[in-house]
Short mmCIF file of C-alpha atoms and ligand atoms in Angstrom, two decimals:
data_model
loop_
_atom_site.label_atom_id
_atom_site.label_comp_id
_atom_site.label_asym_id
_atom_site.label_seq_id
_atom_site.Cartn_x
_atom_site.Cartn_y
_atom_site.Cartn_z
CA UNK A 1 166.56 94.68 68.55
CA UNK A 2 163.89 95.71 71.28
CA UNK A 3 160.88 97.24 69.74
CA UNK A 4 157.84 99.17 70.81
CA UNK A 5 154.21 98.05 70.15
CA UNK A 6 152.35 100.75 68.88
CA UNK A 7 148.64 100.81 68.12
CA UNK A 8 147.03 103.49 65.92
CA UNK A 9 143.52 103.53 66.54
CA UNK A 10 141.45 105.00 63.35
CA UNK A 11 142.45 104.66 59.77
CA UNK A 12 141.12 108.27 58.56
CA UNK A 13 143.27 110.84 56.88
CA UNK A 14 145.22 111.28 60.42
CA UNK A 15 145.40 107.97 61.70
CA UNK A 16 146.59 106.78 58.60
CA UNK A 17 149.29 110.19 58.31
CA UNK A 18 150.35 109.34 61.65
CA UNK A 19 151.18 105.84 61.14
CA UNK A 20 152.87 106.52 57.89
CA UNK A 21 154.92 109.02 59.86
CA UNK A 22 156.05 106.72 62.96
CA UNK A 23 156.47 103.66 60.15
CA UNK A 24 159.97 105.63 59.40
CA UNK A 25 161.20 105.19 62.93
CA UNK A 26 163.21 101.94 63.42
CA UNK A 27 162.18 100.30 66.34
CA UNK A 28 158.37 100.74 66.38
CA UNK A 29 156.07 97.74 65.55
CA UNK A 30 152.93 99.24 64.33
CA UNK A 31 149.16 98.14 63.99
CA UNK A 32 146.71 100.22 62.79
CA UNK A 33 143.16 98.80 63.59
CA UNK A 34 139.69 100.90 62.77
CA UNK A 35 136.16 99.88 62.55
CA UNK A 36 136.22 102.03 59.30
CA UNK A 37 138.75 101.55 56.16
CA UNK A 38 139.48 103.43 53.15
CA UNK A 39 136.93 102.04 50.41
CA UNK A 40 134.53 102.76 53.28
CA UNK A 41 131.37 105.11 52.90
CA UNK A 42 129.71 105.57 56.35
CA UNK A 43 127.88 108.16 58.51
CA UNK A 44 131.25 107.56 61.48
CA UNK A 45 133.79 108.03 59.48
CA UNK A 46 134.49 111.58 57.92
CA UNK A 47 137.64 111.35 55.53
CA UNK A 48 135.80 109.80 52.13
CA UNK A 49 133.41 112.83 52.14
CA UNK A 50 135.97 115.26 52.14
CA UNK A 51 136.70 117.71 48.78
CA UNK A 52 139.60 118.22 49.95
CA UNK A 53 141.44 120.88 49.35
CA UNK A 54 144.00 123.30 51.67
CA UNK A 55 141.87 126.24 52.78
CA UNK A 56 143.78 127.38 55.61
CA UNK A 57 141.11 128.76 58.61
CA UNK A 58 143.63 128.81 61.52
CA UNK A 59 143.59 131.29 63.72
CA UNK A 60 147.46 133.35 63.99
CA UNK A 61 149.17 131.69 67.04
CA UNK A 62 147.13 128.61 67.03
CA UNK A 63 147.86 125.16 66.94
CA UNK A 64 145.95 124.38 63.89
CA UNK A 65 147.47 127.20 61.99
CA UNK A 66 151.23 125.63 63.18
CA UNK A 67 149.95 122.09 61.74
CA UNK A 68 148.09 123.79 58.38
CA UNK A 69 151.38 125.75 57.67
CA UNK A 70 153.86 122.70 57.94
CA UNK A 71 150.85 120.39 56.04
CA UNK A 72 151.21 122.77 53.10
CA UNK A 73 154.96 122.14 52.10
CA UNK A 74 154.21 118.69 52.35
CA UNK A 75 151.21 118.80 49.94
CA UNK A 76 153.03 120.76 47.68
CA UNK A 77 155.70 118.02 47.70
CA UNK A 78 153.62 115.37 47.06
CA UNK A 79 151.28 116.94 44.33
CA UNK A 80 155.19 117.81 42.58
CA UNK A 81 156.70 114.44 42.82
CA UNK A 82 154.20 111.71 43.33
CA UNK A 83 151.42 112.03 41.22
CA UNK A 84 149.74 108.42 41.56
CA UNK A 85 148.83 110.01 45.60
CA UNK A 86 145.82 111.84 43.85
CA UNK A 87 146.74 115.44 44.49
CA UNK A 88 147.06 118.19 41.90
CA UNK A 89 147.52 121.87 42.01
CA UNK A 90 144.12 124.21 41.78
CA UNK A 91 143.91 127.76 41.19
CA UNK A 92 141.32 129.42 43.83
CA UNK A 93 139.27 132.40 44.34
CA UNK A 94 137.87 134.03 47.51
CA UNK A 95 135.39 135.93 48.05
CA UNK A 96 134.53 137.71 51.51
CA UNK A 97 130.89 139.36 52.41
CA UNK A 98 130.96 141.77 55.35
CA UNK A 99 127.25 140.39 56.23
CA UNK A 100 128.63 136.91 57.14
CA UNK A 101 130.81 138.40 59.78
CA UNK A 102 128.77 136.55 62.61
CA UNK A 103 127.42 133.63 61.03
CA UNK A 104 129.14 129.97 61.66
CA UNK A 105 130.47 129.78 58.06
CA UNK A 106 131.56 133.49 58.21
CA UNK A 107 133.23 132.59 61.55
CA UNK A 108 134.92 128.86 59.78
CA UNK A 109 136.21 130.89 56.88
CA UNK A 110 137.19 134.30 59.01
CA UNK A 111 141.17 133.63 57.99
CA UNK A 112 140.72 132.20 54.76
CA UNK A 113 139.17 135.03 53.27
CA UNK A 114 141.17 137.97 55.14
CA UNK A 115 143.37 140.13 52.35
CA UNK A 116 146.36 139.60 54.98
CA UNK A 117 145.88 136.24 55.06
CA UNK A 118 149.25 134.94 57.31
CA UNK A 119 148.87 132.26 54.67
CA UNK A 120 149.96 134.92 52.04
CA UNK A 121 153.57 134.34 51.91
CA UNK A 122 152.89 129.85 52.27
CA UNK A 123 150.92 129.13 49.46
CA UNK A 124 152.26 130.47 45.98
CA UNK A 125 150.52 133.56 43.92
CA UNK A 126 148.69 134.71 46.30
CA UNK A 127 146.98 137.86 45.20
CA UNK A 128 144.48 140.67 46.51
CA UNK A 129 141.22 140.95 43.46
CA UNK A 130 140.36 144.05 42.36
CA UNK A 131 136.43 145.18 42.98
CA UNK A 132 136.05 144.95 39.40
CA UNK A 133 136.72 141.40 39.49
CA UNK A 134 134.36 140.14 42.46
CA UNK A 135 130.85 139.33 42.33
CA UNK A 136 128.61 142.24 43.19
CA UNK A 137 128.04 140.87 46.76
CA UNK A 138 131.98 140.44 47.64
CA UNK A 139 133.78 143.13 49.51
CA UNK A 140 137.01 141.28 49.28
CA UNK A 141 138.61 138.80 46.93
CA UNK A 142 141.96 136.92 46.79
CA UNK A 143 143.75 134.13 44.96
CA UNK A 144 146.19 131.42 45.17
CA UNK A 145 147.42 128.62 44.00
CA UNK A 146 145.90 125.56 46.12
CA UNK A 147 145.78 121.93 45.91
CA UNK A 148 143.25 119.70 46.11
CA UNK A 149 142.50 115.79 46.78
CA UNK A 150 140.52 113.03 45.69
CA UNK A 151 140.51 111.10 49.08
CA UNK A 152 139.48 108.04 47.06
CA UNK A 153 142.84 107.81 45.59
CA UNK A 154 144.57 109.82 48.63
CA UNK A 155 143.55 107.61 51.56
CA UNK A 156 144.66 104.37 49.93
CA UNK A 157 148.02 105.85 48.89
CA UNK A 158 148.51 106.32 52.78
CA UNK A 159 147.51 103.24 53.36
CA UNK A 160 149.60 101.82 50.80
CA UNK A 161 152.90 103.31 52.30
CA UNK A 162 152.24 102.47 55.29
CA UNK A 163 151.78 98.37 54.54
CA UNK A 164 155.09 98.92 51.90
CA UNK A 165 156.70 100.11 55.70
CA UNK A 166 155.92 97.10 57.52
CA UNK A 167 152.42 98.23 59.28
CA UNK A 168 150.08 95.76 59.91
CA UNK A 169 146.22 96.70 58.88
CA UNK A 170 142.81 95.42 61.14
CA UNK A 171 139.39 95.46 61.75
CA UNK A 172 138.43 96.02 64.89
CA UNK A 173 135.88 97.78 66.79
CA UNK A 174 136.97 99.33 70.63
CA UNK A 175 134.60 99.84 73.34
CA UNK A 176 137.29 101.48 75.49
CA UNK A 177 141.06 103.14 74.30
CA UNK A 178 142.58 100.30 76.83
CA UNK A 179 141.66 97.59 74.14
CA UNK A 180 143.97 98.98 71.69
CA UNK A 181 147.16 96.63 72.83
CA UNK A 182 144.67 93.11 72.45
CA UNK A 183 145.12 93.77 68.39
CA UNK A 184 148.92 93.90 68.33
CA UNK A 185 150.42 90.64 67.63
CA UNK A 186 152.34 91.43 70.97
CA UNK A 187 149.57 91.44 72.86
CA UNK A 188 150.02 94.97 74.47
CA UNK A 189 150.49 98.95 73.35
CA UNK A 190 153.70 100.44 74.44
CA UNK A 191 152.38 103.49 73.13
CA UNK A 192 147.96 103.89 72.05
CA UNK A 193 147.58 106.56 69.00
CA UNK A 194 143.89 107.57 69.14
CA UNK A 195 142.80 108.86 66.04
CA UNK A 196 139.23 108.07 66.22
CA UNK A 197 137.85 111.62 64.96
CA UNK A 198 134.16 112.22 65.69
CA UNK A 199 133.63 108.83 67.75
CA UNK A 200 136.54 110.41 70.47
CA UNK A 201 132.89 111.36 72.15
CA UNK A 202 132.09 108.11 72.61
CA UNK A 203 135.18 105.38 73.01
CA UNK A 204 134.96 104.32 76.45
CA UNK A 205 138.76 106.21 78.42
CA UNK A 206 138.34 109.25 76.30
CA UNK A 207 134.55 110.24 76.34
CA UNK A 208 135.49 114.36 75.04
CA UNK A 209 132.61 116.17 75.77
CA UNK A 210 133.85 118.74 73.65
CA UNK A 211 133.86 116.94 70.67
CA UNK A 212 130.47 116.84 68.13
CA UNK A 213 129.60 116.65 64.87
CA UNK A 214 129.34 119.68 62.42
CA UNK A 215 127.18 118.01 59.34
CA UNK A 216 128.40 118.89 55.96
CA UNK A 217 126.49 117.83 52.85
CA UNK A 218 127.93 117.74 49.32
CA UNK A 219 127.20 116.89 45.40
CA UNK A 220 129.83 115.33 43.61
CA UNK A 221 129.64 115.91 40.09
CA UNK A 222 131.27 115.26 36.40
CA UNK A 223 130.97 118.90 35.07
CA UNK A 224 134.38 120.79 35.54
CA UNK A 225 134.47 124.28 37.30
CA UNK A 226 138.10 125.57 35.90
CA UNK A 227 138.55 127.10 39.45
CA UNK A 228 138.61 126.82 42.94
CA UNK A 229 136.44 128.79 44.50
CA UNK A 230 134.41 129.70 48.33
CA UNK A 231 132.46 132.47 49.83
CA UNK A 232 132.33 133.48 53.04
CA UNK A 233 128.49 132.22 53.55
CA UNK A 234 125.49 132.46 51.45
CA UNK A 235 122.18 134.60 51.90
CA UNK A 236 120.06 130.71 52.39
CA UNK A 237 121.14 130.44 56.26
CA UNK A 238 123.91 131.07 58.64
CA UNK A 239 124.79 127.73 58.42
CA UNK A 240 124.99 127.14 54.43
CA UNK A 241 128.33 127.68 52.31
CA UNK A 242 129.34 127.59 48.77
CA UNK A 243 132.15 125.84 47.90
CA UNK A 244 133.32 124.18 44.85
CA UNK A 245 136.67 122.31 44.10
CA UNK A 246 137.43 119.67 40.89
CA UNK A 247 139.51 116.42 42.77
CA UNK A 248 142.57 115.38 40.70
CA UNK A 249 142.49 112.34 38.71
CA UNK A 250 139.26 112.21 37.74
CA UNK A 251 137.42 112.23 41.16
CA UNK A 252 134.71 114.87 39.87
CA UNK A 253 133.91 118.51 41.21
CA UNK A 254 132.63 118.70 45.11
CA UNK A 255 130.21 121.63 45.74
CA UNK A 256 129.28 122.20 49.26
CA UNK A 257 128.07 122.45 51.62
CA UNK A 258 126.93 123.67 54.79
CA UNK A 259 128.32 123.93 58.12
CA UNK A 260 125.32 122.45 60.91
CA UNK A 261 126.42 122.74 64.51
CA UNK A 262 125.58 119.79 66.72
CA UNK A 263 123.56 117.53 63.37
CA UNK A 264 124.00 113.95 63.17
CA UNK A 265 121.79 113.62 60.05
CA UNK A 266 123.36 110.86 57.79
CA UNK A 267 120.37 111.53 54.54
CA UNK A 268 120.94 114.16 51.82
CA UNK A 269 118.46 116.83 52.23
CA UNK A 270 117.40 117.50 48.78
CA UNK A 271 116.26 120.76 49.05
CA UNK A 272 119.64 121.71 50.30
CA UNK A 273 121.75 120.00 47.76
CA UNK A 274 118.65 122.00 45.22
CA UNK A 275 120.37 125.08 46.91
CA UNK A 276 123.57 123.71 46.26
CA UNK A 277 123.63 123.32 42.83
CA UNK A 278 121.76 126.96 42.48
CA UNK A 279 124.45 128.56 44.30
CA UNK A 280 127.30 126.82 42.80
CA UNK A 281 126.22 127.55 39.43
CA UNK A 282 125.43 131.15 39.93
CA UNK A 283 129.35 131.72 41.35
CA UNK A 284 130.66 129.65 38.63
CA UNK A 285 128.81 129.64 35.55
CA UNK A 286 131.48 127.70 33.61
CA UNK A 287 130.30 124.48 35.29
CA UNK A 288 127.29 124.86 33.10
CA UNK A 289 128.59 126.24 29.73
CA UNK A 290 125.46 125.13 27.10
CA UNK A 291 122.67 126.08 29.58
CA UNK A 292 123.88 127.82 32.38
CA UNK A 293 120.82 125.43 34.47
CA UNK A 294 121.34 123.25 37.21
CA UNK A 295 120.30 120.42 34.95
CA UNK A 296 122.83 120.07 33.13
CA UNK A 297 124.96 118.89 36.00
CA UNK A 298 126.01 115.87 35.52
CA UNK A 299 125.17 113.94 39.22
CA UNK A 300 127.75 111.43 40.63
CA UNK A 301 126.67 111.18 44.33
CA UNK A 302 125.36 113.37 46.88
CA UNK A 303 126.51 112.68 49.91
CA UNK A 304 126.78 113.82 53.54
CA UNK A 305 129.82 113.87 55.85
CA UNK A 306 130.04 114.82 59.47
CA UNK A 307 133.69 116.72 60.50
CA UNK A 308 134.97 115.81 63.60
CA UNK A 309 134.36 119.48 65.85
CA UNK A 310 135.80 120.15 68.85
CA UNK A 311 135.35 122.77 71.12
CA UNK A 312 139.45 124.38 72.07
CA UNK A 313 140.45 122.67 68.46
CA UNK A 314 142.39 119.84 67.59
CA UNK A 315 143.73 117.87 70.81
CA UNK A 316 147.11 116.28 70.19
CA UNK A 317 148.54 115.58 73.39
CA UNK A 318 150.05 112.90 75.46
CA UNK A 319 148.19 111.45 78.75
CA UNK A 320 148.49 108.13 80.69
CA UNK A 321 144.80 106.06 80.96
CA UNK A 322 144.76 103.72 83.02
CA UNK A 323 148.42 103.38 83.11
CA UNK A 324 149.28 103.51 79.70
CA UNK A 325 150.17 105.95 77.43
CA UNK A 326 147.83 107.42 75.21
CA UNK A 327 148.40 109.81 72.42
CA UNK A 328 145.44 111.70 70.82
CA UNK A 329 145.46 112.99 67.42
CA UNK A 330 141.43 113.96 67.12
CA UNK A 331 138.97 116.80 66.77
CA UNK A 332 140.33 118.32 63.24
CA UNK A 333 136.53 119.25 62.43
CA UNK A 334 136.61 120.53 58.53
CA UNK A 335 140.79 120.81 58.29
CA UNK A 336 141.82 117.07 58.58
CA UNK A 337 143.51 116.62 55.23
CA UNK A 338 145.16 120.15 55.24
CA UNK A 339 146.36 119.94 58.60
CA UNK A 340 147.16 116.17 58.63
CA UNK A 341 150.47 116.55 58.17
CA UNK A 342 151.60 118.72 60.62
CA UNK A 343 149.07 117.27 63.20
CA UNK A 344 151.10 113.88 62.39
CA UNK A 345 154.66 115.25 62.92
CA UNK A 346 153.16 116.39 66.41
CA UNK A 347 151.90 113.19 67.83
CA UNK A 348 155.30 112.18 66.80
CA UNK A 349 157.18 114.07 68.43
CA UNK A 350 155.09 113.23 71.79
CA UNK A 351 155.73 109.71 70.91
CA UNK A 352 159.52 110.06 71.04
CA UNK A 353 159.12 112.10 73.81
CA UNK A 354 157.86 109.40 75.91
CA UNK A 355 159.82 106.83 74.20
CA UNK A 356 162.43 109.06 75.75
CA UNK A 357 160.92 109.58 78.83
CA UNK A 358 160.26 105.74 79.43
CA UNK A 359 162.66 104.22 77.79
CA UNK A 360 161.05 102.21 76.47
CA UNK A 361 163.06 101.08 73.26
CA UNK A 362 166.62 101.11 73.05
CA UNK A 363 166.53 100.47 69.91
CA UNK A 364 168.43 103.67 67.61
CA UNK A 365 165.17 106.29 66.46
P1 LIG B 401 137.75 109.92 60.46
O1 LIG B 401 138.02 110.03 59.03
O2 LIG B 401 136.33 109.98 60.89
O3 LIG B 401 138.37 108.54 60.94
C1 LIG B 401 138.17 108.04 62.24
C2 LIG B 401 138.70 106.62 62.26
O4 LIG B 401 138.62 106.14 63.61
C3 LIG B 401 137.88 105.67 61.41
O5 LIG B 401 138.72 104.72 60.80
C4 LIG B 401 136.99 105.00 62.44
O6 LIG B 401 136.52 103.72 62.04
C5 LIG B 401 137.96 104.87 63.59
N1 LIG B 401 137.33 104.68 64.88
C6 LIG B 401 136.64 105.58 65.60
N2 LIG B 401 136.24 105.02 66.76
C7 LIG B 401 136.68 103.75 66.75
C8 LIG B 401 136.57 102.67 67.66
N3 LIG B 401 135.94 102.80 68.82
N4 LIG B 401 137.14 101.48 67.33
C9 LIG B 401 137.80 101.34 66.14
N5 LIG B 401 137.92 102.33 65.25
C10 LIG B 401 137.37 103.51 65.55
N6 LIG B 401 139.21 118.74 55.49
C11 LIG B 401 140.16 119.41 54.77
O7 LIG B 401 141.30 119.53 55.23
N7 LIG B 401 139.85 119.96 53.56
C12 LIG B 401 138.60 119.87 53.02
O8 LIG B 401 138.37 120.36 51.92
C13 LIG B 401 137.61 119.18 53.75
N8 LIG B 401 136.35 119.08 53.26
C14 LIG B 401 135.40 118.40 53.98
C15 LIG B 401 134.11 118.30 53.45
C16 LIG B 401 133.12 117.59 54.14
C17 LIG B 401 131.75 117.48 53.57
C18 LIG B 401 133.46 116.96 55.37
C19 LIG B 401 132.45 116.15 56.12
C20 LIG B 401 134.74 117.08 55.90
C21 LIG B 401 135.71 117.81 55.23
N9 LIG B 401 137.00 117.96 55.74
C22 LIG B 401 137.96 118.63 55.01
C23 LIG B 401 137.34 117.49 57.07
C24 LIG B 401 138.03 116.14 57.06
O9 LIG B 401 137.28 115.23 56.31
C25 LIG B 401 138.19 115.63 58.50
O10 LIG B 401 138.83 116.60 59.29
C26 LIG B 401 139.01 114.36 58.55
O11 LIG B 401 138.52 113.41 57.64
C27 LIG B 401 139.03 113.77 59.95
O12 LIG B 401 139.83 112.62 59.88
P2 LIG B 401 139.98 111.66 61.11
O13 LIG B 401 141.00 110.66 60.73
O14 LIG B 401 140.21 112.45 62.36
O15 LIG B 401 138.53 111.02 61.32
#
C-alpha cells in the first residue's frame, strides 16, 4: 500500500492531538519530532504549565469558538470513559466586574463571563448566580460544570496513543519548516504539520510576526479549593487574574495568574505569586480552612508559562513553502487544551484535502 510521510512538528497539547488524530487514517506514516517532550519543563514550550481547564473565551462566529465547542464533547468523552487520561469533571464559578471591561484580562475572559454565554447550552448546568451569591465586587455570576486537566498525566496519554497507533517519536531541533521531511525514516514530508506554538515567530519558512508571548505565572499547590473558580481581573493591574482550578488525579490546585502582553520573563516574580496566593485565598477561603492565611498553603511549584498569542487567533491553514505543503496548527495563546480538539480535526481535514487534491496516496482514508 502507498503511504504518505507526514511530519508533525511540536509535541505540545496540539501537535500531539493532531497526530493522534491523523494516526487513525490508514495510509499516513507519521513522525512527530520536537525539541520539547512531555516530561519537559522549559521557558519554549507552553503545555506543562497549563491548569487546564475548558473556559471557553471565543468570540461568536469565530474560529476558536468552532474548535472550543467541538473540543468540549470530546473532553467530556474522555473525562466519562477513560479515566487513566487525567481529566475529571469540576464544578465552576464566574464572576464578572464591570470595571475590567477594558483591561487585557477583562478583554481574555469577555465571553466566559457573559450571562448569555453561547457556551450555555455546551457545557452541562450552566446557571445565572443570584447577587446574593457573588462577592461584593461581582456584577455577574454563573456556573457550570467544567473539566479540568493535569497535563502531566494528559500529555503523556496523547503521547501514549499515538506510539500504541504506530507514530514514531524524535528529538529534533528545526532551523527552518523545510527540515521537517530529513526526520522521517523516508527521508521526505508528503505533508509538514507545524505545531510549534510560541517558537512559529522564529522557525526559519514561517517567521509570524503576529505571534508573541503573553507570560502567565502560576502556584501549584496541595490545598484543595472544592471549586472552580475566575474573575474577570483583579484591582492589582490590568494585566493580573485570579484563577484557581484542582487538576484530577492528584496534580494539585493551579492559581493564576496574570495575562503580560509581549513578556518573555522565564523567573517567578515573587511578589506576584505573594499577590497570588492573597487573591486566591480571599475568593476561596476553603483552600485555607484552619487559618484562612496564605501560609498555610501548602507550595508544590511556582512556575511560569508563556501562551502562544497571536494577533487574528489561531492559524490553521494549508500553504505550500518552498514547494511543499505545510499545514499550521499554532497561535492557541491561553485555549490550547480546550480548543485542541477541534483545532486537530481542522488540520485534518486540510490534510485530506490536499491528500485529495494531490493525490498523493491511493491508499483507502
Ligand atoms: P507548545 O506546548 O509550546 O508546544 C510547541 C512544541 O513545538 C514543543 O514541543 C516545541 O519543542 C516544538 N517546537 C517549536 N519550535 C520547534 C523547532 N524549531 N524545532 C523542533 N520543535 C519545535 N489552555 C487551556 O486550554 N486551558 C487552560 O486552563 C490553560 N491554562 C494555561 C495557563 C498558563 C499559565 C499557560 C502558560 C498556558 C495555559 N493554557 C491553557 C494555554 C496552553 O498551555 C497553550 O495554548 C498550549 O499549551 C499551546 O500548545 P502548543 O502545542 O501550541 O505549544
Amino acid at each position: 500500500m502507498a503511504t504518505t510521510s507526514i511530519v508533525v512538528v511540536g509535541a505540545g497539547v496540539l501537535g500531539l492531538s493532531t497526530a493522534l488524530v491523523l494516526s487513525k487514517h490508514k495510509g499516513l506514516d507519521i513522525t512527530v519530532v520536537a525539541k520539547h517532550m512531555p516530561g519537559d519543563f522549559d521557558i519554549e514550550y507552553a503545555s506543562p504549565w497549563a491548569g487546564a481547564n475548558f473556559f471557553p473565551v471565543g468570540a461568536p462566529g469565530s474560529d476558536l469558538q468552532k474548535f472550543e465547542k467541538a473540543t468540549w464533547g470530546e473532553l467530556d468523552r474522555i473525562c466519562r470513559e477513560v479515566p487513566e487520561a487525567g481529566i475529571h469533571f469540576q464544578e465552576t464559578k464566574t464572576y464578572g466586574r464591570k470595571k475590567d471591561a477594558g483591561t487585557a484580562v477583562g478583554q481574555w475572559f469577555q465571553e466566559l463571563v457573559k450571562e448569555d454565554a453561547w457556551f450555555k447550552d455546551v457545557v452541562p448546568n450552566f446557571r445565572v448566580l443570584p447577587k446574593s451569591e457573588l462577592p461584593p465586587d461581582a456584577e455577574t455570576g454563573t456556573t457550570f460544570t467544567s473539566v479540568c486537566m493535569n497535563v502531566s498525566v494528559y500529555l503523556p496519554w496523547i503521547l501514549g496513543q499515538c506510539v500504541k497507533n504506530g507514530v514514531t517519536i524524535r528529538r529534533g531541533i528545526l532551523s527552518h519548516i523545510s527540515e521537517a521531511g530529513s526526520y522521517h525514516s523516508s527521508g521526505k514530508a508528503d505533508i509538514t504539520l507545524n505545531c510549534t506554538g510560541l517558537l512559529a515567530s522564529k522557525l526559519g519558512g514561517v517567521m509570524d510576526a503576529s505571534v508573541y508571548p503573553g507570560r502567565g505565572q502560576i502556584v501549584v499547590v496541595r490545598n484543595e479549593p472544592g471549586v472552580m473558580v475566575t474573575v474577570s481581573g483583579t484591582d492589582d493591574g490590568d494585566e493580573e487574574a485570579t484563577y484557581i482550578m484542582q487538576r484530577a488525579v492528584g496534580g494539585g490546585t493551579v492559581l493564576g495568574g496574570c495575562l503580560q502582553h509581549g513578556s518573555w520573563e522565564s523567573q517567578p516574580d515573587p511578589n506576584l505569586a505573594q499577590r497570588i496566593m492573597q487573591r486566591s485565598i480571599d475568593l476561596c477561603p476553603s483552600l485555607v480552612p484552619k487559618t484562612g492565611k496564605v501560609t498555610e498553603l501548602s507550595i508544590i511549584r511556582h512556575g511560569v508559562g508563556l501562551r502562544p498569542m497571536r494577533k487574528g487567533g489561531p492559524r490553521v491553514e494549508k500553504e505550500k513553502i518552498d514547494g511543499n505543503w505545510i499545514v499550521h496548527n499554532y497561535g492557541h495563546a491561553g485555549y490550547g487544551y480546550q480548543s485542541g480538539w477541534g483545532s486537530a480535526w481542522e488540520a485534518e481535514k486540510l490534510v485530506l484535502e490536499i491528500l485529495k487534491q494531490e493525490s498523493v496516496v491511493k491508499a483507502k482514508l
